[in-house]
Short mmCIF file of C-alpha atoms and ligand atoms in Angstrom, two decimals:
data_model
loop_
_atom_site.label_atom_id
_atom_site.label_comp_id
_atom_site.label_asym_id
_atom_site.label_seq_id
_atom_site.Cartn_x
_atom_site.Cartn_y
_atom_site.Cartn_z
CA MET A 1361 11.58 -13.39 27.15
CA ALA A 1362 11.09 -12.61 23.46
CA GLN A 1363 7.85 -13.83 21.78
CA LYS A 1364 8.28 -16.51 19.07
CA ALA A 1365 6.53 -16.78 15.68
CA LYS A 1366 6.81 -19.18 12.82
CA MET A 1367 6.22 -18.79 9.14
CA ILE A 1368 6.55 -21.17 6.03
CA LEU A 1369 6.95 -19.99 2.60
CA GLU A 1370 6.64 -22.17 -0.50
CA LYS A 1371 7.03 -20.99 -3.98
CA ASP A 1372 3.97 -22.74 -5.05
CA PHE A 1373 1.81 -21.18 -2.27
CA LYS A 1374 0.66 -18.30 -4.38
CA VAL A 1375 -2.03 -15.68 -3.86
CA SER A 1376 -1.44 -14.13 -7.32
CA GLU A 1377 0.77 -12.22 -9.59
CA ILE A 1378 0.72 -8.70 -8.18
CA ASP A 1379 -0.70 -5.88 -10.45
CA ASN A 1380 1.81 -3.07 -10.03
CA ARG A 1381 -1.01 -0.75 -9.82
CA ILE A 1382 -1.50 -1.82 -6.21
CA PHE A 1383 1.32 0.60 -5.41
CA GLY A 1384 -0.50 3.60 -6.82
CA SER A 1385 -1.12 6.95 -5.20
CA PHE A 1386 -3.35 10.06 -5.60
CA ILE A 1387 -3.06 13.69 -6.41
CA GLU A 1388 -6.18 15.86 -5.86
CA HIS A 1389 -6.68 19.46 -6.54
CA LEU A 1390 -6.54 20.12 -2.76
CA GLY A 1391 -4.55 22.11 -0.48
CA ARG A 1392 -0.84 22.23 -1.62
CA ALA A 1393 -0.80 18.94 -3.57
CA VAL A 1394 -0.79 20.49 -7.00
CA TYR A 1395 0.24 24.17 -6.36
CA GLY A 1396 3.21 24.24 -4.01
CA GLY A 1397 3.58 20.55 -4.30
CA ILE A 1398 4.21 19.38 -7.94
CA TYR A 1399 4.00 22.88 -9.33
CA GLN A 1400 5.80 25.84 -8.04
CA PRO A 1401 7.08 28.24 -10.61
CA GLY A 1402 9.86 30.45 -9.02
CA HIS A 1403 11.02 27.84 -6.68
CA PRO A 1404 14.82 27.21 -7.01
CA GLN A 1405 14.11 23.61 -7.86
CA ALA A 1406 11.46 24.26 -10.40
CA ASP A 1407 12.14 23.06 -14.04
CA GLU A 1408 11.04 24.95 -17.32
CA ASN A 1409 7.59 23.74 -16.62
CA GLY A 1410 7.39 24.92 -13.04
CA PHE A 1411 7.54 21.35 -11.71
CA ARG A 1412 9.59 21.08 -8.54
CA GLN A 1413 12.44 18.56 -9.40
CA ASP A 1414 13.10 17.78 -5.64
CA VAL A 1415 9.49 16.48 -5.44
CA MET A 1416 9.84 14.52 -8.80
CA GLU A 1417 13.00 12.87 -7.45
CA MET A 1418 11.26 11.62 -4.48
CA VAL A 1419 8.24 10.48 -6.38
CA LYS A 1420 10.66 8.50 -8.56
CA GLU A 1421 12.24 7.01 -5.50
CA LEU A 1422 8.76 5.67 -4.56
CA GLN A 1423 8.41 4.22 -8.13
CA VAL A 1424 4.75 5.16 -8.07
CA PRO A 1425 3.26 3.26 -11.04
CA ILE A 1426 -0.10 5.01 -11.30
CA ILE A 1427 -1.63 8.33 -9.90
CA ARG A 1428 -5.28 8.89 -9.38
CA TYR A 1429 -6.40 12.53 -10.50
CA PRO A 1430 -7.92 15.04 -10.13
CA GLY A 1431 -9.99 14.10 -7.13
CA GLY A 1432 -11.37 13.10 -4.75
CA ASN A 1433 -14.21 15.28 -3.74
CA PHE A 1434 -12.88 17.97 -6.05
CA VAL A 1435 -13.78 15.97 -9.20
CA SER A 1436 -17.50 16.11 -8.40
CA GLY A 1437 -17.50 19.90 -9.26
CA TYR A 1438 -14.81 19.95 -11.86
CA ASN A 1439 -15.19 21.12 -15.44
CA TRP A 1440 -12.24 19.49 -17.16
CA GLU A 1441 -12.48 21.95 -19.96
CA ASP A 1442 -11.45 24.74 -17.57
CA GLY A 1443 -8.04 23.19 -17.21
CA VAL A 1444 -7.08 22.85 -20.82
CA GLY A 1445 -5.95 25.37 -23.61
CA PRO A 1446 -4.09 28.63 -23.10
CA VAL A 1447 -3.42 29.13 -19.26
CA GLU A 1448 -4.32 32.89 -19.62
CA ASN A 1449 -7.90 31.95 -20.69
CA ARG A 1450 -8.62 29.52 -17.89
CA PRO A 1451 -11.29 30.67 -15.34
CA ARG A 1452 -10.86 30.81 -11.65
CA ARG A 1453 -13.50 28.75 -9.98
CA LEU A 1454 -14.83 28.29 -6.46
CA ASP A 1455 -14.12 24.68 -5.39
CA LEU A 1456 -17.13 23.77 -3.26
CA ALA A 1457 -15.76 20.55 -2.04
CA TRP A 1458 -12.77 22.22 -0.07
CA ARG A 1459 -14.06 25.89 -0.09
CA THR A 1460 -10.98 27.07 -1.81
CA THR A 1461 -10.34 28.97 -5.16
CA GLU A 1462 -9.12 26.78 -7.95
CA THR A 1463 -7.00 28.86 -10.51
CA ASN A 1464 -6.80 26.02 -13.22
CA GLU A 1465 -3.11 26.77 -14.06
CA ILE A 1466 -2.56 23.03 -13.94
CA GLY A 1467 -5.04 20.76 -15.73
CA THR A 1468 -5.10 17.48 -17.63
CA ASN A 1469 -2.28 18.01 -20.04
CA GLU A 1470 0.15 19.52 -17.53
CA LEU A 1471 -0.57 16.59 -15.20
CA MET A 1472 -0.09 14.06 -17.92
CA LYS A 1473 3.17 15.72 -18.79
CA TRP A 1474 4.30 15.60 -15.13
CA ALA A 1475 3.15 12.06 -14.78
CA LYS A 1476 5.27 11.04 -17.73
CA LEU A 1477 8.29 12.79 -16.22
CA VAL A 1478 8.00 10.59 -13.02
CA ASN A 1479 7.28 7.50 -15.02
CA ALA A 1480 3.69 7.09 -13.70
CA ASP A 1481 0.32 6.27 -15.48
CA VAL A 1482 -2.74 8.22 -14.59
CA ASN A 1483 -6.06 6.88 -13.20
CA MET A 1484 -8.30 9.66 -14.27
CA ALA A 1485 -11.62 10.34 -12.51
CA VAL A 1486 -14.58 11.75 -14.29
CA ASN A 1487 -17.07 14.03 -12.76
CA LEU A 1488 -20.47 12.31 -12.05
CA GLY A 1489 -21.51 14.80 -9.47
CA THR A 1490 -22.45 18.01 -11.32
CA ARG A 1491 -21.88 16.60 -14.80
CA GLY A 1492 -22.34 13.27 -16.42
CA ILE A 1493 -22.15 11.19 -19.51
CA ASP A 1494 -21.49 13.87 -22.00
CA ALA A 1495 -18.57 15.37 -20.14
CA ALA A 1496 -17.10 12.01 -19.39
CA ARG A 1497 -17.16 10.69 -23.12
CA ASN A 1498 -15.74 13.97 -24.28
CA LEU A 1499 -12.82 13.67 -21.88
CA VAL A 1500 -12.08 10.17 -23.06
CA GLU A 1501 -12.16 11.41 -26.58
CA TYR A 1502 -9.93 14.37 -25.70
CA CYS A 1503 -7.38 12.24 -23.96
CA ASN A 1504 -7.33 8.92 -25.93
CA HIS A 1505 -8.59 9.52 -29.49
CA PRO A 1506 -5.75 9.84 -31.97
CA GLY A 1507 -7.16 12.70 -33.97
CA GLY A 1508 -9.78 13.73 -36.52
CA SER A 1509 -12.69 14.45 -34.15
CA TYR A 1510 -13.68 17.60 -32.36
CA TYR A 1511 -12.10 16.95 -28.96
CA SER A 1512 -9.13 14.98 -30.16
CA ASP A 1513 -8.37 17.85 -32.52
CA LEU A 1514 -8.77 20.18 -29.67
CA ARG A 1515 -6.09 18.33 -27.71
CA ILE A 1516 -3.77 18.62 -30.72
CA SER A 1517 -4.47 22.30 -30.99
CA HIS A 1518 -3.36 22.65 -27.28
CA GLY A 1519 -0.04 21.15 -28.35
CA TYR A 1520 -0.46 17.53 -27.42
CA ASN A 1521 -0.21 15.70 -30.79
CA ASP A 1522 -0.11 12.25 -29.21
CA PRO A 1523 -3.05 10.78 -27.30
CA HIS A 1524 -2.42 10.31 -23.61
CA LYS A 1525 -3.77 6.64 -23.83
CA ILE A 1526 -5.21 6.67 -20.25
CA LYS A 1527 -6.17 3.05 -19.45
CA THR A 1528 -7.75 3.32 -15.94
CA TRP A 1529 -10.77 5.62 -15.25
CA CYS A 1530 -12.91 6.21 -12.14
CA LEU A 1531 -16.54 6.85 -12.54
CA GLY A 1532 -16.93 9.73 -9.99
CA ASN A 1533 -15.80 9.69 -6.34
CA GLU A 1534 -17.61 8.72 -3.11
CA MET A 1535 -20.96 9.27 -4.61
CA ASP A 1536 -22.74 7.89 -1.57
CA GLY A 1537 -21.38 10.68 0.64
CA PRO A 1538 -23.74 13.57 1.62
CA TRP A 1539 -20.57 15.81 1.51
CA GLN A 1540 -20.13 14.95 -2.21
CA ILE A 1541 -21.17 17.60 -4.78
CA GLY A 1542 -24.14 15.83 -6.37
CA SER A 1543 -24.27 12.87 -4.19
CA LYS A 1544 -26.58 10.11 -5.23
CA THR A 1545 -28.60 7.20 -4.06
CA ALA A 1546 -27.19 3.78 -5.10
CA GLU A 1547 -29.91 3.50 -7.85
CA GLU A 1548 -29.19 6.96 -9.15
CA TYR A 1549 -25.47 6.43 -9.18
CA GLY A 1550 -25.69 2.82 -10.54
CA ARG A 1551 -27.64 4.07 -13.52
CA ILE A 1552 -25.46 7.00 -14.50
CA ALA A 1553 -22.28 5.05 -13.79
CA ALA A 1554 -23.60 2.34 -16.09
CA GLU A 1555 -24.41 4.74 -18.95
CA ALA A 1556 -21.19 6.80 -18.62
CA ALA A 1557 -19.28 3.53 -18.60
CA LYS A 1558 -21.02 2.33 -21.72
CA VAL A 1559 -20.28 5.41 -23.82
CA MET A 1560 -16.78 5.95 -22.50
CA LYS A 1561 -16.00 2.43 -23.76
CA TRP A 1562 -17.63 3.27 -27.01
CA VAL A 1563 -15.19 6.02 -27.42
CA ASP A 1564 -12.22 3.71 -26.35
CA PRO A 1565 -12.92 0.05 -25.77
CA THR A 1566 -9.47 -0.54 -24.28
CA ILE A 1567 -10.09 1.41 -21.06
CA GLU A 1568 -10.81 -0.13 -17.58
CA LEU A 1569 -13.36 1.34 -15.34
CA VAL A 1570 -13.86 1.73 -11.58
CA ALA A 1571 -17.22 2.16 -10.15
CA CYS A 1572 -17.64 3.86 -6.75
CA GLY A 1573 -18.13 1.65 -3.76
CA SER A 1574 -19.09 3.01 -0.47
CA SER A 1575 -16.91 5.85 0.76
CA GLY A 1576 -16.15 3.68 3.90
CA ARG A 1577 -17.12 0.64 5.68
CA GLY A 1578 -18.87 2.67 8.30
CA MET A 1579 -21.38 4.27 5.85
CA PRO A 1580 -24.91 3.21 6.87
CA THR A 1581 -25.50 2.07 3.08
CA PHE A 1582 -22.39 -0.03 2.95
CA ALA A 1583 -22.94 -3.30 1.47
CA ASP A 1584 -26.24 -2.59 -0.01
CA TRP A 1585 -24.63 0.23 -2.00
CA GLU A 1586 -22.07 -2.11 -3.51
CA ALA A 1587 -24.68 -4.70 -4.47
CA THR A 1588 -27.02 -2.15 -6.11
CA VAL A 1589 -24.16 -0.35 -7.87
CA LEU A 1590 -22.87 -3.68 -9.22
CA GLU A 1591 -26.26 -4.78 -10.28
CA HIS A 1592 -26.34 -1.80 -12.63
CA THR A 1593 -22.76 -1.80 -13.79
CA TYR A 1594 -21.49 -5.44 -13.67
CA ASP A 1595 -21.42 -5.67 -17.51
CA HIS A 1596 -19.52 -2.37 -17.97
CA VAL A 1597 -16.83 -2.14 -15.27
CA GLU A 1598 -13.82 -3.97 -14.12
CA PHE A 1599 -13.48 -2.65 -10.51
CA ILE A 1600 -15.35 -1.55 -7.41
CA SER A 1601 -13.63 1.00 -5.15
CA LEU A 1602 -12.94 0.98 -1.44
CA HIS A 1603 -11.79 3.85 0.69
CA GLN A 1604 -10.47 3.76 4.21
CA TYR A 1605 -8.57 6.06 6.53
CA TYR A 1606 -7.50 5.34 10.17
CA GLY A 1607 -6.32 7.33 13.13
CA ASN A 1608 -5.11 6.80 16.75
CA ARG A 1609 -7.70 9.11 18.06
CA ASP A 1610 -7.81 7.40 21.57
CA ASN A 1611 -3.99 7.23 21.82
CA ASP A 1612 -4.35 3.38 22.09
CA ILE A 1613 -1.43 1.86 20.06
CA SER A 1614 -2.56 -1.83 20.57
CA ASN A 1615 -5.85 -0.99 19.17
CA TYR A 1616 -4.51 1.35 16.53
CA LEU A 1617 -2.16 -1.31 15.14
CA ALA A 1618 -4.98 -3.87 15.02
CA MET A 1619 -7.27 -1.70 12.78
CA THR A 1620 -5.97 -3.57 9.66
CA LEU A 1621 -8.00 -6.60 10.98
CA GLU A 1622 -10.93 -4.47 10.04
CA MET A 1623 -9.55 -3.65 6.74
CA ASP A 1624 -9.10 -7.18 5.96
CA ASP A 1625 -12.74 -7.91 6.89
CA PHE A 1626 -13.72 -4.82 4.67
CA ILE A 1627 -11.79 -6.38 1.81
CA ARG A 1628 -13.32 -9.71 2.20
CA SER A 1629 -16.93 -8.38 2.48
CA VAL A 1630 -16.50 -6.38 -0.81
CA ILE A 1631 -15.21 -9.55 -2.51
CA SER A 1632 -18.23 -11.39 -1.25
CA ILE A 1633 -20.68 -8.92 -2.62
CA ALA A 1634 -18.88 -8.72 -5.96
CA ASP A 1635 -19.04 -12.51 -6.12
CA TYR A 1636 -22.74 -12.57 -5.17
CA ILE A 1637 -23.59 -10.16 -7.96
CA LYS A 1638 -21.55 -12.36 -10.28
CA ALA A 1639 -23.42 -15.44 -9.26
CA LYS A 1640 -26.83 -13.66 -9.54
CA LYS A 1641 -26.06 -12.59 -13.06
CA ARG A 1642 -24.43 -16.04 -13.91
CA GLY A 1643 -21.52 -13.81 -14.93
CA LYS A 1644 -18.22 -14.98 -16.21
CA LYS A 1645 -15.95 -12.24 -15.00
CA ASN A 1646 -14.82 -11.27 -11.57
CA ILE A 1647 -15.31 -7.76 -10.53
CA ASN A 1648 -11.79 -6.80 -9.04
CA LEU A 1649 -11.12 -4.35 -6.22
CA SER A 1650 -9.50 -0.75 -6.48
CA PHE A 1651 -8.70 0.38 -3.09
CA ASP A 1652 -8.14 3.89 -4.39
CA GLU A 1653 -7.90 5.80 -1.06
CA TRP A 1654 -6.09 4.41 1.96
CA ASN A 1655 -4.08 5.96 4.62
CA VAL A 1656 -3.88 7.49 8.12
CA TRP A 1657 -5.79 10.73 8.28
CA TYR A 1658 -6.68 12.56 11.52
CA HIS A 1659 -3.87 14.73 12.74
CA SER A 1660 -4.88 17.78 10.54
CA ASN A 1661 -8.63 17.63 11.28
CA ASP A 1662 -8.69 20.60 13.75
CA ALA A 1663 -6.24 22.71 11.91
CA ASP A 1664 -8.40 22.38 8.88
CA LYS A 1665 -11.35 24.01 10.55
CA LYS A 1666 -9.46 27.24 10.72
CA ILE A 1667 -8.74 27.66 7.04
CA GLU A 1668 -9.94 30.97 5.47
CA PRO A 1669 -12.63 30.17 2.89
CA TRP A 1670 -11.73 30.63 -0.76
CA SER A 1671 -7.96 30.77 -0.31
CA ILE A 1672 -5.82 29.48 -3.07
CA ALA A 1673 -3.89 26.38 -2.25
CA PRO A 1674 -3.90 26.65 1.55
CA PRO A 1675 -2.18 24.07 3.76
CA GLN A 1676 -5.14 21.56 4.03
CA LEU A 1677 -5.07 17.93 5.19
CA GLU A 1678 -1.34 18.41 6.30
CA ASP A 1679 -0.95 15.46 8.60
CA HIS A 1680 2.45 15.21 10.17
CA TYR A 1681 2.90 11.50 10.52
CA ASN A 1682 4.71 9.97 13.35
CA PHE A 1683 6.40 6.55 13.86
CA GLU A 1684 3.30 4.65 14.88
CA ASP A 1685 1.57 5.82 11.72
CA ALA A 1686 4.35 4.29 9.65
CA LEU A 1687 3.79 0.95 11.36
CA LEU A 1688 0.08 1.07 10.54
CA VAL A 1689 0.83 1.99 6.97
CA GLY A 1690 3.08 -1.02 6.89
CA CYS A 1691 0.30 -3.18 8.09
CA MET A 1692 -2.00 -1.67 5.55
CA LEU A 1693 0.50 -2.48 2.83
CA ILE A 1694 0.79 -6.09 3.96
CA THR A 1695 -3.00 -6.43 4.00
CA LEU A 1696 -3.27 -5.18 0.50
CA LEU A 1697 -0.69 -7.52 -0.73
CA LYS A 1698 -2.33 -10.50 0.98
CA HIS A 1699 -5.40 -9.92 -1.27
CA ALA A 1700 -3.41 -9.22 -4.53
CA ASN A 1701 -5.66 -11.82 -6.29
CA ARG A 1702 -8.61 -9.36 -6.22
CA ILE A 1703 -7.07 -5.89 -5.33
CA LYS A 1704 -5.46 -4.86 -8.60
CA ILE A 1705 -5.37 -1.11 -7.89
CA ALA A 1706 -4.73 0.69 -4.69
CA CYS A 1707 -3.78 4.37 -4.07
CA LEU A 1708 -2.05 5.73 -1.06
CA ALA A 1709 -4.04 8.93 -0.52
CA GLN A 1710 -2.28 11.19 -1.22
CA LEU A 1711 1.14 11.80 -2.56
CA ILE A 1712 2.36 15.36 -1.81
CA ASN A 1713 1.48 17.64 1.00
CA VAL A 1714 -2.04 16.38 1.50
CA ILE A 1715 -2.01 13.36 3.85
CA ALA A 1716 1.10 12.54 1.98
CA PRO A 1717 4.49 10.66 2.28
CA ILE A 1718 6.24 13.77 0.50
CA MET A 1719 5.99 17.37 2.06
CA THR A 1720 7.43 20.52 0.67
CA GLU A 1721 8.48 23.69 2.32
CA GLU A 1722 7.34 26.75 0.18
CA ASN A 1723 10.75 28.42 0.47
CA GLY A 1724 12.67 25.26 1.17
CA PRO A 1725 13.33 21.67 0.42
CA ALA A 1726 10.95 18.60 0.02
CA TRP A 1727 11.08 16.18 2.88
CA LYS A 1728 10.04 12.54 3.70
CA GLN A 1729 7.39 11.69 6.16
CA THR A 1730 7.65 8.64 8.24
CA ILE A 1731 5.12 6.82 6.08
CA PHE A 1732 7.40 7.32 2.99
CA TYR A 1733 9.57 4.39 4.03
CA PRO A 1734 7.11 1.43 4.23
CA TYR A 1735 5.40 2.62 1.12
CA MET A 1736 8.58 2.88 -0.85
CA HIS A 1737 9.84 -0.57 0.40
CA ALA A 1738 6.60 -2.20 -0.71
CA SER A 1739 6.68 -0.46 -4.07
CA VAL A 1740 10.26 -1.09 -4.79
CA PHE A 1741 10.69 -4.67 -3.39
CA GLY A 1742 7.07 -5.81 -3.59
CA ARG A 1743 6.89 -6.59 -7.29
CA GLY A 1744 6.11 -10.15 -8.47
CA VAL A 1745 4.11 -12.95 -6.90
CA SER A 1746 2.19 -12.43 -3.58
CA LEU A 1747 2.81 -15.51 -1.55
CA ASN A 1748 0.49 -17.20 0.88
CA PRO A 1749 2.67 -17.70 4.04
CA ILE A 1750 1.42 -20.09 6.71
CA ILE A 1751 1.92 -18.14 9.99
CA SER A 1752 1.68 -19.01 13.58
CA SER A 1753 2.07 -16.04 15.99
CA PRO A 1754 1.24 -15.35 19.58
CA LYS A 1755 -1.86 -13.04 19.80
CA TYR A 1756 -3.41 -10.32 21.96
CA ASP A 1757 -6.75 -8.69 22.51
CA SER A 1758 -7.30 -4.92 22.18
CA LYS A 1759 -10.30 -2.64 22.87
CA ASP A 1760 -12.09 -3.47 19.68
CA PHE A 1761 -10.28 -6.61 18.30
CA THR A 1762 -9.60 -10.22 19.51
CA ASP A 1763 -6.79 -12.62 18.41
CA VAL A 1764 -4.58 -9.87 16.92
CA PRO A 1765 -1.34 -11.60 15.85
CA TYR A 1766 1.76 -9.85 17.02
CA LEU A 1767 3.32 -10.80 13.73
CA GLU A 1768 1.73 -9.21 10.59
CA SER A 1769 3.58 -10.48 7.60
CA THR A 1770 3.61 -11.59 4.07
CA ALA A 1771 6.13 -12.23 1.31
CA VAL A 1772 6.66 -11.49 -2.41
CA TYR A 1773 8.61 -13.67 -4.75
CA ASN A 1774 10.12 -12.09 -7.85
CA GLU A 1775 10.80 -15.01 -10.13
CA GLU A 1776 12.56 -12.98 -12.87
CA ASN A 1777 15.21 -11.46 -10.45
CA GLU A 1778 15.10 -14.69 -8.18
CA GLN A 1779 14.40 -12.53 -5.08
CA LEU A 1780 12.12 -13.20 -2.10
CA THR A 1781 11.10 -10.34 0.19
CA ILE A 1782 9.51 -10.74 3.55
CA PHE A 1783 7.53 -7.71 4.86
CA ALA A 1784 6.69 -7.96 8.66
CA VAL A 1785 5.43 -5.74 11.53
CA ASN A 1786 5.93 -6.67 15.17
CA ARG A 1787 2.90 -5.42 17.02
CA HIS A 1788 4.42 -6.15 20.40
CA LEU A 1789 4.72 -3.03 22.57
CA THR A 1790 7.71 -4.11 24.58
CA GLU A 1791 9.18 -7.26 23.18
CA GLY A 1792 11.14 -8.44 20.24
CA LEU A 1793 9.62 -11.21 18.14
CA GLU A 1794 11.79 -14.16 17.33
CA LEU A 1795 10.78 -15.30 13.76
CA ASP A 1796 11.73 -18.58 12.22
CA CYS A 1797 10.69 -18.72 8.54
CA ASP A 1798 11.02 -21.90 6.73
CA ILE A 1799 11.66 -21.06 3.07
CA ARG A 1800 11.58 -24.66 1.83
CA ASN A 1801 11.99 -24.84 -1.87
CA PHE A 1802 13.92 -21.61 -2.26
CA ASP A 1803 17.24 -23.48 -2.65
CA GLY A 1804 20.43 -21.47 -2.42
CA TYR A 1805 18.71 -18.19 -1.25
CA GLU A 1806 20.80 -15.89 1.01
CA VAL A 1807 19.91 -12.79 2.98
CA VAL A 1808 20.79 -9.65 1.18
CA GLU A 1809 19.60 -7.10 3.67
CA HIS A 1810 17.28 -6.80 6.73
CA ILE A 1811 15.81 -3.39 6.70
CA VAL A 1812 14.23 -2.08 10.05
CA LEU A 1813 12.17 0.91 10.78
CA GLU A 1814 12.07 1.33 14.67
CA ASN A 1815 12.02 4.17 17.18
CA ASP A 1816 11.61 4.43 20.88
CA ASP A 1817 9.30 7.30 20.56
CA LEU A 1818 5.97 6.40 18.90
CA LYS A 1819 5.20 10.05 18.53
CA GLN A 1820 8.47 10.96 16.68
CA THR A 1821 7.79 12.80 13.52
CA ASN A 1822 10.11 13.94 10.67
CA SER A 1823 10.45 17.51 9.26
CA ALA A 1824 12.48 19.54 6.74
CA LYS A 1825 15.14 19.80 9.47
CA GLY A 1826 15.73 16.09 9.64
CA THR A 1827 14.34 12.58 9.45
CA PRO A 1828 14.80 10.98 12.83
CA VAL A 1829 12.34 8.33 11.66
CA ALA A 1830 14.37 6.49 8.86
CA PRO A 1831 15.22 2.90 8.21
CA HIS A 1832 18.49 1.16 8.94
CA SER A 1833 19.85 -2.02 7.38
CA ASN A 1834 21.25 -3.47 10.68
CA GLY A 1835 18.60 -6.12 11.16
CA ASN A 1836 19.78 -9.38 12.34
CA ALA A 1837 18.26 -11.91 9.79
CA VAL A 1838 20.38 -14.85 8.92
CA ILE A 1839 19.71 -18.13 7.02
CA ASP A 1840 20.80 -21.62 7.79
CA ASN A 1841 19.73 -24.55 5.85
CA GLY A 1842 16.62 -23.08 4.49
CA LEU A 1843 15.56 -21.43 7.79
CA VAL A 1844 15.53 -17.61 8.09
CA SER A 1845 15.81 -16.43 11.60
CA ALA A 1846 15.56 -12.94 12.86
CA VAL A 1847 14.44 -10.94 15.81
CA LEU A 1848 12.04 -8.35 14.86
CA PRO A 1849 12.43 -5.44 17.31
CA LYS A 1850 9.38 -4.43 19.45
CA LEU A 1851 7.07 -2.17 17.44
CA SER A 1852 9.01 -2.21 14.16
CA TRP A 1853 8.58 -2.57 10.31
CA ASN A 1854 10.91 -5.03 8.79
CA VAL A 1855 11.98 -5.94 5.13
CA ILE A 1856 14.03 -9.17 4.82
CA ARG A 1857 15.42 -9.27 1.41
CA LEU A 1858 16.77 -12.59 0.12
CA ALA A 1859 18.10 -13.56 -3.28
CA LYS A 1860 19.46 -16.66 -4.90
CA ARG A 1861 23.12 -16.88 -4.66
CA LYS A 1862 24.88 -16.11 -7.83
O1 AHR M 2339 -8.26 12.14 0.15
C1 AHR M 2339 -9.08 13.22 0.89
C2 AHR M 2339 -10.52 13.03 0.57
O2 AHR M 2339 -10.98 11.87 1.19
C3 AHR M 2339 -10.96 12.73 -0.84
O3 AHR M 2339 -11.13 13.92 -1.62
C4 AHR M 2339 -12.31 12.16 -0.73
O4 AHR M 2339 -12.59 11.14 -1.82
C5 AHR M 2339 -12.17 11.29 0.64
O5 AHR M 2339 -13.26 11.61 1.43
#
């Protein structure tokens, strides 16, 4: 017998308007993300800049609104000056974060040019590991000042007359992690982040800044770190960051799919800390959340141990995602949308080749991983207002979690286009879930499409040879008198698209 779940959606039960930056992604100078990913001169698909057009097409399909760059761990040892000006003068450097050699063929300007071609903004990270305030303010001047000063004129002399106008900036990366080049205590980081933020905004007061939160909820300093950093930076920043990666290391699907309950708790905890600091300071503004690294990451861990040190763009962090990973990514996307009132930026880490939805063959095509699909659906159909559904679902217990709802779901209302989209995962291993969704005051709405991602083999992956894990539009959602009914197949990702009848 199928399980049954109920949901109620009301136009006025709103979480918040969704900031499109919640559908962001990330490109680090790491592995084949940049070299062999976005840039591969000589490849049959390369344009006059050396950018792979097959990759650009897929990025555009994802409608990625913002891309975090250039790291990640890489940024903590990066001299941005190495990556600008004539390419033949750029130095090769040892990248100590990933033990590779960085050629600097691609730097700030090339990345900005590429981002423009794929219609994305950039979320630029500054190096607060080996460098600091001076390099950070100079980079803001180089990128954003119109002209008439040393660094803005330097940009112009490099052939970029117009300022890049980068709005969103990260104050370093994972500065609490002992693996980080120049890692810091919360006090040390809080001080340098506040001072860097202050002068970066003196150069360009329109920018928004993200302070580093803990590099994960499991860090021993988690919570104290956030509180101390925000004590120092509250007046100078708009965001605190969160990072989280999951993996099905124990091959326990029930537990794996429940991990977003922990993600939800992590988000709530960081909101509480941000609000505590606001209260303590008698502040007026909320510090919002930038979940600027999230994904599944574990498949490639062993392979990465065998990489020859100081190689150029080796295949690093190349997780080949399977069907169950796509389900978890779907649950993670739903969790982010549920908190759209405080999460205004989120970045799927990463975008190409490195723990990525898009992969490339060196001498062949680009191809779509399983996780490409839920990410694309959320980005394309998830723009608008995040709704707060009332859900009742049967539940289960797993190894680490209790009361895990079989139905993980939320909905987005796009008032302008008069569209309503329900995103839903059925976590049940063997049974379909009969969903009844009362859409009340959405008068005259009809089902446009019920997209389903399902597969009998949880471990099925895609490759350049084919995409056996791909969505179909044969879901059975129907609407009758304001009640949407659908059977969500066992272990499936669903997108039920409704629109006002014309
Ligand atoms: O995304 C891969 C790495 O994960 C990033 O460089 C780092 O910030 C995190 O630990």
